[in-house]
Amino acid sequence: MRLPLEGSQAIARAVVAARAQVVAAYPITPQTHIVEHIAKLVADGEATCELVSVESEFSAASVVLGAAVAGSRAYTATASQGLLLMGEVLYNIAGLRVPLVMTVANRAVSAPLSIWNDQQDSMAMRDAGWVQLYCSDNQEAVDTTLQAFRIAETLEVPVMVCVDGFTLTHTLEAIDLPAQEQVDHFLPPYRFARTLNPRNPLSFGTLVAPEYYAEMRQLHHQALLDALELIPAVDAAWQEVSGRSCGGLLRVEGDPAARTGVLTLGSIFGTLADAVAIDPACGPVRLMHLRSFRPFPAAALRAACAGLERLVVLERAISPGASGIVTAEVRAALAELLKPPCVHGFAVGLGGRDVPLDLLPRLLASLPETPGPFRIFDLDPDKLPQEAL
Amino acid sequence: MNGQTISIEALRSQQPRYAGLTAGHRACLGCGQALAARLVTEAAGPDVIVANATGCLEIFTTPWPESAWRLPWLHSLFENTGAVAAGMEAALKAQGKSTKVLAFGGDGGTFDIGFQALSGMLERGHEVLYVCYDNEAYMNTGIQRSSSTPHAAATTTSPAGRARMGKRHLKKDILAIIAAHHIPYAATASVAYPADVRKKVRRALAVPGPSFLLVHSPCPLGWGHDGALSIEVARLAVETGLFPLVEMERGSLVGVLPLRAPKPVRDYLALQGRFAHLFADDPRAREELAHLQALADANIERYGLRAGGAGLDTESADTVRRGGGQWA
Ligand SMILES: Cc1ncc(C[n+]2csc(CCOP(=O)(O)OP(=O)(O)O)c2C)c(N)n1
Ligand code: SF4
């Protein structure tokens, strides 16, 4: 059923269609609309979940943890400061191998205070042990949310679905909402093997001494590596049900003969595709959307880079004092190739700065022969002190 | 029984009793918290699930791959136990199950770092019994002061020295704060009164909505007393008025353990190393002793512990009079 829906509204409907039984969240821009829509669906009797309106994101994450181990499908959503406040619980959820789904409405992290979009927040949680899937549009946000529950529950790992704040969460689009039967067919009822149950009492979250710790980390690492197979398989299964794919681990589009590749995550993928389509100054370009950042699809990326002479990474976060986070990982993955493309890394669109259509042709025209250091591309020199230039 | 006689002891030992926490854990000898958790789970089980905060109880019961728990048990973090329990309760509600949810925390995990999550859980009315095992310091990390540490007690972060007489601040009145949430049931208890602990657990679980139990649980290591004296020390805390046993319903006082003849606080303090500096020949020590006596007297006054003792004897009683808010 195609409906004109705001991104947040569509995600809320997907969560309800997934029959989440417990939802806990705390408001933060630009995530707020998602929980407000869920609350409205509950108030209107269109959803039957237990909605727990907690006193903080720290508790939101803790409530869904408790709910999932007590046997219910659970969901939360947050952004930015809220995600950072959850940090300790997020590591805990992942280490306990609790299947949960969370939407991150990506937003910059304070200070400087900004309510606008970039991806510094989810990148800061890169090593928490969650699967991280990025969405390039709102249809993908709906489809990925449903897929996320299946991935989480199959592997007993939590899944973060990252959608760009405002650009996606607050944008109205025609969305194909799957029918309830389709969702039910795709997503079996929640079953967690280690559910806390008085008939079979288990102890969960115990103290692990050095002689077992590394093995447990290995099992967790392995589960995320297993997701490299599962994510495309679940996407394919969803395609059978819905006719739509989200691109598995890595969506590759554009000219297969191109010598230049451009890789990004999230909603600017669409902007880049439009730029390539309408502006001949871009030249032939192979476009890549890194849907799965964790697990990192190194092999798929190497395959997708075959024949490329240069790869431009455009990302929405930085690791101050080092480089781009995605750029560093792309470089490491491609270093295994005999003839790797030159990797040029840039941050763009930080703190909600607009990424216009002409950014890509300008950037491609300015690329040097050999890559320079990672930098923020769309800086305005007039706004920087002289000494910084 | 075929004309055979059987001793009371044998009968007792044959009595099948549900044990939520079994032997084999690694608590210190005389650990009040280990005893208290056993009492609480005996009274609550077996149809329960437990969320346990980081702390001594969590550590000494579950060295992987062993566990002393015989009930479904989850440890997540230090400061989120109220919220984890709330999530469990929400899930059981969504599934239409009647299993009860218990939350366990130390005083650090309850009075201090986990207080926000606990307050949220109470305010939202989750049907959870939150039990705080109050040993009056962060024991698991080596005896640091918490906001539950009594005034003048020495800990590693509030040591006694030439310039200081131990902790400078008062023990936080957590019960009053909990009661201000107007939850159906909140009470204090002590391991020295096991029947009272059990009774309060059963009462707490019988009311719909959130309930809270603060169990005074001596820690021989942290308090500096002989492990064999834990029960005596705990009993003296009650008998001096320093740790009054009271019950509150919807914010009103409904029951107290009366003290017919309150004992002087010295009797309690003198057994514990954490108060040893108060017995030095020093005017400040005498001043602090008088201050602690005044605090106990204020408790006795405030809760009417002497009022109408009516022949109840705290030595044996385990009795809590329920007066329907008559002291409120
Ligand atoms: C966020 C965080 N800060 C600090 C700690 C370290 N820590 C673990 S247990 C503990 C003290 C526990 O004290 P309490 O709650 O009183 O329980 P007890 O050990 O005394 O039973 C501390 C400080 C931690 N685990 N997590
Ligand atoms: S340190 Fe104290 S609370 Fe911890 S196990 Fe020992 S006696 Fe019990």
Short mmCIF file of N, CA, C and O and ligand atoms in Angstrom, two decimals, chain A residues 88, chain B residues 33 54-56 78-79 106-109 113 135 137-141, ligand 1:
data_model
loop_
_atom_site.label_atom_id
_atom_site.label_comp_id
_atom_site.label_asym_id
_atom_site.label_seq_id
_atom_site.Cartn_x
_atom_site.Cartn_y
_atom_site.Cartn_z
N GLU A 88 26.99 2.93 27.54
CA GLU A 88 27.37 1.80 28.40
C GLU A 88 26.39 0.64 28.22
O GLU A 88 26.78 -0.53 28.19
N GLN B 33 24.53 -9.53 53.44
CA GLN B 33 23.83 -9.46 52.15
C GLN B 33 23.49 -10.85 51.61
O GLN B 33 22.42 -11.07 51.04
N THR B 54 25.29 -4.42 39.58
CA THR B 54 26.69 -4.71 39.88
C THR B 54 26.94 -4.44 41.37
O THR B 54 26.39 -3.51 41.94
N GLY B 55 27.77 -5.26 41.97
CA GLY B 55 28.08 -5.10 43.39
C GLY B 55 28.48 -6.44 43.96
O GLY B 55 28.55 -7.44 43.24
N CYS B 56 28.73 -6.46 45.26
CA CYS B 56 29.19 -7.69 45.90
C CYS B 56 28.27 -8.88 45.60
O CYS B 56 28.73 -9.95 45.23
N PHE B 78 25.64 -1.44 36.68
CA PHE B 78 25.60 -0.95 38.06
C PHE B 78 24.34 -0.10 38.30
O PHE B 78 23.67 -0.24 39.31
N GLU B 79 24.04 0.77 37.32
CA GLU B 79 23.08 1.83 37.60
C GLU B 79 21.78 1.74 36.83
O GLU B 79 21.01 2.70 36.80
N GLY B 106 22.79 -2.82 45.63
CA GLY B 106 23.43 -2.39 46.87
C GLY B 106 23.02 -0.95 47.16
O GLY B 106 22.29 -0.33 46.38
N ASP B 107 23.51 -0.40 48.25
CA ASP B 107 23.15 0.99 48.54
C ASP B 107 23.78 1.94 47.52
O ASP B 107 23.17 2.94 47.14
N GLY B 108 24.97 1.61 47.02
CA GLY B 108 25.56 2.46 45.99
C GLY B 108 24.71 2.45 44.73
O GLY B 108 24.40 3.49 44.16
N GLY B 109 24.32 1.26 44.31
CA GLY B 109 23.51 1.11 43.10
C GLY B 109 22.11 1.66 43.25
O GLY B 109 21.41 1.85 42.26
N ILE B 113 24.15 5.96 42.19
CA ILE B 113 24.27 5.96 40.72
C ILE B 113 23.01 5.44 40.03
O ILE B 113 22.70 5.84 38.92
N ASN B 135 24.48 -2.14 52.88
CA ASN B 135 25.66 -2.36 53.73
C ASN B 135 26.46 -1.07 53.89
O ASN B 135 27.60 -1.08 54.33
N ALA B 137 28.05 1.20 52.20
CA ALA B 137 29.25 1.66 51.47
C ALA B 137 29.37 0.86 50.18
O ALA B 137 28.63 -0.10 49.96
N TYR B 138 30.28 1.30 49.32
CA TYR B 138 30.62 0.53 48.11
C TYR B 138 31.59 -0.55 48.55
O TYR B 138 32.79 -0.32 48.64
N MET B 139 31.07 -1.73 48.80
CA MET B 139 31.95 -2.78 49.32
C MET B 139 32.71 -3.48 48.20
O MET B 139 33.88 -3.82 48.35
N ASN B 140 32.04 -3.66 47.08
CA ASN B 140 32.64 -4.43 46.00
C ASN B 140 33.94 -3.80 45.50
O ASN B 140 34.84 -4.50 45.06
N THR B 141 34.03 -2.48 45.56
CA THR B 141 35.25 -1.81 45.10
C THR B 141 36.19 -1.51 46.26
O THR B 141 37.15 -0.77 46.09
C1 LIG C 1 29.32 3.01 35.94
C2 LIG C 1 30.12 2.27 36.96
N1 LIG C 1 30.86 2.96 37.84
C3 LIG C 1 31.59 2.29 38.75
C4 LIG C 1 31.57 0.93 38.80
C5 LIG C 1 32.43 0.22 39.82
N2 LIG C 1 31.64 -0.40 40.87
C6 LIG C 1 31.23 -1.69 40.80
S1 LIG C 1 30.39 -2.20 42.12
C7 LIG C 1 30.60 -0.71 42.88
C8 LIG C 1 30.11 -0.46 44.26
C9 LIG C 1 28.94 -1.24 44.64
O1 LIG C 1 28.47 -0.73 45.84
P1 LIG C 1 27.02 -1.07 46.36
O2 LIG C 1 26.01 -0.77 45.32
O3 LIG C 1 26.83 -0.39 47.66
O4 LIG C 1 27.03 -2.64 46.51
P2 LIG C 1 27.96 -3.54 47.47
O5 LIG C 1 29.11 -3.99 46.68
O6 LIG C 1 28.33 -2.72 48.65
O7 LIG C 1 27.07 -4.68 47.83
C10 LIG C 1 31.30 0.17 42.06
C11 LIG C 1 31.66 1.55 42.45
C12 LIG C 1 30.78 0.26 37.87
N3 LIG C 1 30.68 -1.09 37.82
N4 LIG C 1 30.05 0.95 36.96
#
